[in-house]
Amino acid sequence: MKTALSVVAALSLGAAQMVSGHYIFQQFALGSTKFAVYDHIRKNTNNNSPVLSLTSNDLRCNVGGASGANTATLDVKAGDPFTFKADQAVYHQGPISLYMSKAPGAVTDYDGSGDWFKIYDWGPSFTGGQASWPLRTDYTYNIPKCIQNGEYLLRIQSLAIHNPGSTPQFYISCAQVNVTGGGNANPSPTVKIPGAFKATDPGYTANIYNNFKSYTVPGPSVFTC
Ligand SMILES: *[C@@H]1O[C@H](CO)[C@@H](O)[C@H](O)[C@H]1NC(C)=O
Ligand SMILES: [Cu+2]
């Protein structure tokens, strides 16, 4: 009887998790080296749930991600390819963006209150009146070659705009990296988070199901070396 009850309990827990289920970027890779789940990524405390507030500090590195005290910083070289990997393929339509912010000291102590610059956007492509979004598990890009050596937060954000009229959802994770072999660039434009996204941003209010022909990803323009 005990076994049967445990099975029932396990099944209903599974169902509950599916109902509230979203996704979370929980794994980091450097080149072909894949690290354990949450190794070099700040552990959030909201499972796979999104952040909904445009004014919360949780927009920086997710709920529970204000401190990196329990996160090991990873040595990377400027130009290195890295990957954020989600627990399952991202399935809410919307853009995926990458940001960085240089820590004033050790990144383990940094709360992300400084300047952020954007290094990449994955937006929709439009073909024959149809938009298609780059929804998948892995998002790979390179550490910019020209940024200065030092410790950074490296942040991924999936902005889910699949329910026009409802509050868009931010799925966020931050990795901690120590860049070497970089240059002298002062990346711009920079923004603060929160502050970078406004309720009036066209890319935030877009109705992807109605006459959807173009799209501007929220946030600053992408910094390139
Ligand atoms: C970052 O890299 C530099 C250069 O290799 C090293 O001296 C420093 O200790 C590293 N910092 C961390 C936190 O690993
Ligand atoms: Cu969801």
mmCIF file of N, CA and C in Angstrom, residues 25-28 35-45 61-75 84 106-111 151-154 173-178:
data_model
loop_
_atom_site.group_PDB
_atom_site.id
_atom_site.type_symbol
_atom_site.label_atom_id
_atom_site.label_comp_id
_atom_site.label_asym_id
_atom_site.label_seq_id
_atom_site.Cartn_x
_atom_site.Cartn_y
_atom_site.Cartn_z
ATOM 1 N N PHE A 25 17.585 28.175 -17.889
ATOM 2 C CA PHE A 25 18.952 28.005 -18.410
ATOM 3 C C PHE A 25 19.824 27.582 -17.231
ATOM 4 N N GLN A 26 20.108 26.327 -17.156
ATOM 5 C CA GLN A 26 20.725 25.785 -15.939
ATOM 6 C C GLN A 26 22.118 25.216 -16.165
ATOM 7 N N GLN A 27 22.581 25.251 -17.390
ATOM 8 C CA GLN A 27 23.864 24.606 -17.656
ATOM 9 C C GLN A 27 24.705 25.473 -18.580
ATOM 10 N N PHE A 28 26.015 25.478 -18.326
ATOM 11 C CA PHE A 28 26.938 26.318 -19.088
ATOM 12 C C PHE A 28 27.976 25.425 -19.738
ATOM 13 N N PHE A 35 29.644 21.812 -18.409
ATOM 14 C CA PHE A 35 29.750 21.715 -16.959
ATOM 15 C C PHE A 35 28.471 21.140 -16.369
ATOM 16 N N ALA A 36 28.564 20.770 -15.093
ATOM 17 C CA ALA A 36 27.391 20.227 -14.403
ATOM 18 C C ALA A 36 26.324 21.317 -14.284
ATOM 19 N N VAL A 37 25.101 20.880 -14.084
ATOM 20 C CA VAL A 37 23.983 21.806 -13.904
ATOM 21 C C VAL A 37 24.316 22.792 -12.781
ATOM 22 N N TYR A 38 24.178 24.062 -13.060
ATOM 23 C CA TYR A 38 24.445 25.188 -12.153
ATOM 24 C C TYR A 38 25.928 25.379 -11.822
ATOM 25 N N ASP A 39 26.817 24.640 -12.463
ATOM 26 C CA ASP A 39 28.237 24.915 -12.278
ATOM 27 C C ASP A 39 28.549 26.174 -13.100
ATOM 28 N N HIS A 40 29.032 27.226 -12.453
ATOM 29 C CA HIS A 40 29.344 28.542 -13.033
ATOM 30 C C HIS A 40 28.107 29.389 -13.329
ATOM 31 N N ILE A 41 26.911 28.866 -13.028
ATOM 32 C CA ILE A 41 25.666 29.635 -13.178
ATOM 33 C C ILE A 41 25.072 29.843 -11.785
ATOM 34 N N ARG A 42 24.704 31.085 -11.489
ATOM 35 C CA ARG A 42 24.096 31.371 -10.187
ATOM 36 C C ARG A 42 22.792 30.601 -10.031
ATOM 37 N N LYS A 43 22.666 29.952 -8.886
ATOM 38 C CA LYS A 43 21.478 29.126 -8.628
ATOM 39 C C LYS A 43 20.319 30.021 -8.229
ATOM 40 N N ASN A 44 19.260 29.964 -9.012
ATOM 41 C CA ASN A 44 18.052 30.720 -8.693
ATOM 42 C C ASN A 44 17.183 29.923 -7.724
ATOM 43 N N THR A 45 16.220 30.621 -7.108
ATOM 44 C CA THR A 45 15.387 29.961 -6.101
ATOM 45 C C THR A 45 13.928 29.842 -6.548
ATOM 46 N N CYS A 61 19.666 38.784 -12.401
ATOM 47 C CA CYS A 61 20.147 37.395 -12.432
ATOM 48 C C CYS A 61 19.136 36.420 -11.859
ATOM 49 N N ASN A 62 17.847 36.749 -12.004
ATOM 50 C CA ASN A 62 16.745 35.900 -11.590
ATOM 51 C C ASN A 62 16.575 35.948 -10.065
ATOM 52 N N VAL A 63 15.503 35.340 -9.598
ATOM 53 C CA VAL A 63 15.196 35.340 -8.170
ATOM 54 C C VAL A 63 16.256 34.493 -7.457
ATOM 55 N N GLY A 64 16.885 35.068 -6.434
ATOM 56 C CA GLY A 64 17.918 34.336 -5.700
ATOM 57 C C GLY A 64 19.306 34.475 -6.298
ATOM 58 N N GLY A 65 19.408 35.236 -7.401
ATOM 59 C CA GLY A 65 20.693 35.336 -8.100
ATOM 60 C C GLY A 65 21.477 36.608 -7.816
ATOM 61 N N ALA A 66 21.164 37.273 -6.721
ATOM 62 C CA ALA A 66 21.852 38.544 -6.428
ATOM 63 C C ALA A 66 23.284 38.334 -5.961
ATOM 64 N N SER A 67 23.547 37.165 -5.388
ATOM 65 C CA SER A 67 24.901 36.885 -4.894
ATOM 66 C C SER A 67 25.502 35.702 -5.635
ATOM 67 N N GLY A 68 26.802 35.783 -5.836
ATOM 68 C CA GLY A 68 27.507 34.681 -6.474
ATOM 69 C C GLY A 68 28.410 33.944 -5.520
ATOM 70 N N ALA A 69 28.155 34.104 -4.218
ATOM 71 C CA ALA A 69 29.038 33.529 -3.204
ATOM 72 C C ALA A 69 29.179 32.013 -3.342
ATOM 73 N N ASN A 70 28.127 31.374 -3.848
ATOM 74 C CA ASN A 70 28.175 29.917 -3.966
ATOM 75 C C ASN A 70 28.440 29.447 -5.387
ATOM 76 N N THR A 71 28.877 30.365 -6.242
ATOM 77 C CA THR A 71 29.076 30.024 -7.656
ATOM 78 C C THR A 71 30.547 30.174 -8.018
ATOM 79 N N ALA A 72 31.109 29.148 -8.623
ATOM 80 C CA ALA A 72 32.513 29.198 -9.043
ATOM 81 C C ALA A 72 32.626 29.990 -10.338
ATOM 82 N N THR A 73 33.617 30.872 -10.384
ATOM 83 C CA THR A 73 33.847 31.693 -11.572
ATOM 84 C C THR A 73 34.707 30.907 -12.567
ATOM 85 N N LEU A 74 34.362 31.028 -13.834
ATOM 86 C CA LEU A 74 35.038 30.256 -14.882
ATOM 87 C C LEU A 74 36.013 31.138 -15.664
ATOM 88 N N ASP A 75 37.234 30.661 -15.830
ATOM 89 C CA ASP A 75 38.210 31.377 -16.667
ATOM 90 C C ASP A 75 37.858 31.175 -18.142
ATOM 91 N N PHE A 84 24.778 28.579 -23.257
ATOM 92 C CA PHE A 84 23.796 28.400 -22.189
ATOM 93 C C PHE A 84 22.825 27.322 -22.648
ATOM 94 N N ALA A 106 35.413 41.399 -7.231
ATOM 95 C CA ALA A 106 35.151 39.980 -7.500
ATOM 96 C C ALA A 106 33.696 39.813 -7.932
ATOM 97 N N VAL A 107 33.484 39.058 -8.989
ATOM 98 C CA VAL A 107 32.119 38.880 -9.488
ATOM 99 C C VAL A 107 31.258 38.103 -8.488
ATOM 100 N N THR A 108 31.896 37.315 -7.649
ATOM 101 C CA THR A 108 31.126 36.583 -6.634
ATOM 102 C C THR A 108 30.394 37.551 -5.698
ATOM 103 N N ASP A 109 30.938 38.771 -5.552
ATOM 104 C CA ASP A 109 30.323 39.774 -4.667
ATOM 105 C C ASP A 109 29.422 40.754 -5.423
ATOM 106 N N TYR A 110 29.299 40.584 -6.696
ATOM 107 C CA TYR A 110 28.638 41.609 -7.529
ATOM 108 C C TYR A 110 27.154 41.298 -7.719
ATOM 109 N N ASP A 111 26.334 42.324 -7.459
ATOM 110 C CA ASP A 111 24.880 42.133 -7.545
ATOM 111 C C ASP A 111 24.285 42.555 -8.894
ATOM 112 N N GLU A 151 36.490 40.229 -14.349
ATOM 113 C CA GLU A 151 35.390 39.354 -13.982
ATOM 114 C C GLU A 151 34.051 39.991 -14.371
ATOM 115 N N TYR A 152 33.228 39.174 -14.969
ATOM 116 C CA TYR A 152 31.948 39.645 -15.521
ATOM 117 C C TYR A 152 30.799 38.715 -15.124
ATOM 118 N N LEU A 153 29.606 39.314 -15.079
ATOM 119 C CA LEU A 153 28.382 38.532 -15.155
ATOM 120 C C LEU A 153 28.037 38.402 -16.632
ATOM 121 N N LEU A 154 27.674 37.207 -17.031
ATOM 122 C CA LEU A 154 27.255 36.914 -18.405
ATOM 123 C C LEU A 154 25.828 36.395 -18.300
ATOM 124 N N SER A 173 19.231 33.686 -16.608
ATOM 125 C CA SER A 173 20.312 33.096 -15.800
ATOM 126 C C SER A 173 21.584 33.899 -16.013
ATOM 127 N N CYS A 174 22.444 33.915 -14.991
ATOM 128 C CA CYS A 174 23.743 34.580 -15.072
ATOM 129 C C CYS A 174 24.860 33.591 -14.796
ATOM 130 N N ALA A 175 25.875 33.633 -15.656
ATOM 131 C CA ALA A 175 27.112 32.894 -15.405
ATOM 132 C C ALA A 175 28.164 33.873 -14.911
ATOM 133 N N GLN A 176 29.185 33.359 -14.244
ATOM 134 C CA GLN A 176 30.309 34.179 -13.763
ATOM 135 C C GLN A 176 31.559 33.781 -14.530
ATOM 136 N N VAL A 177 32.129 34.765 -15.254
ATOM 137 C CA VAL A 177 33.321 34.469 -16.056
ATOM 138 C C VAL A 177 34.448 35.449 -15.737
ATOM 139 N N ASN A 178 35.652 34.963 -15.896
ATOM 140 C CA ASN A 178 36.873 35.751 -15.684
ATOM 141 C C ASN A 178 37.591 35.807 -17.033
#
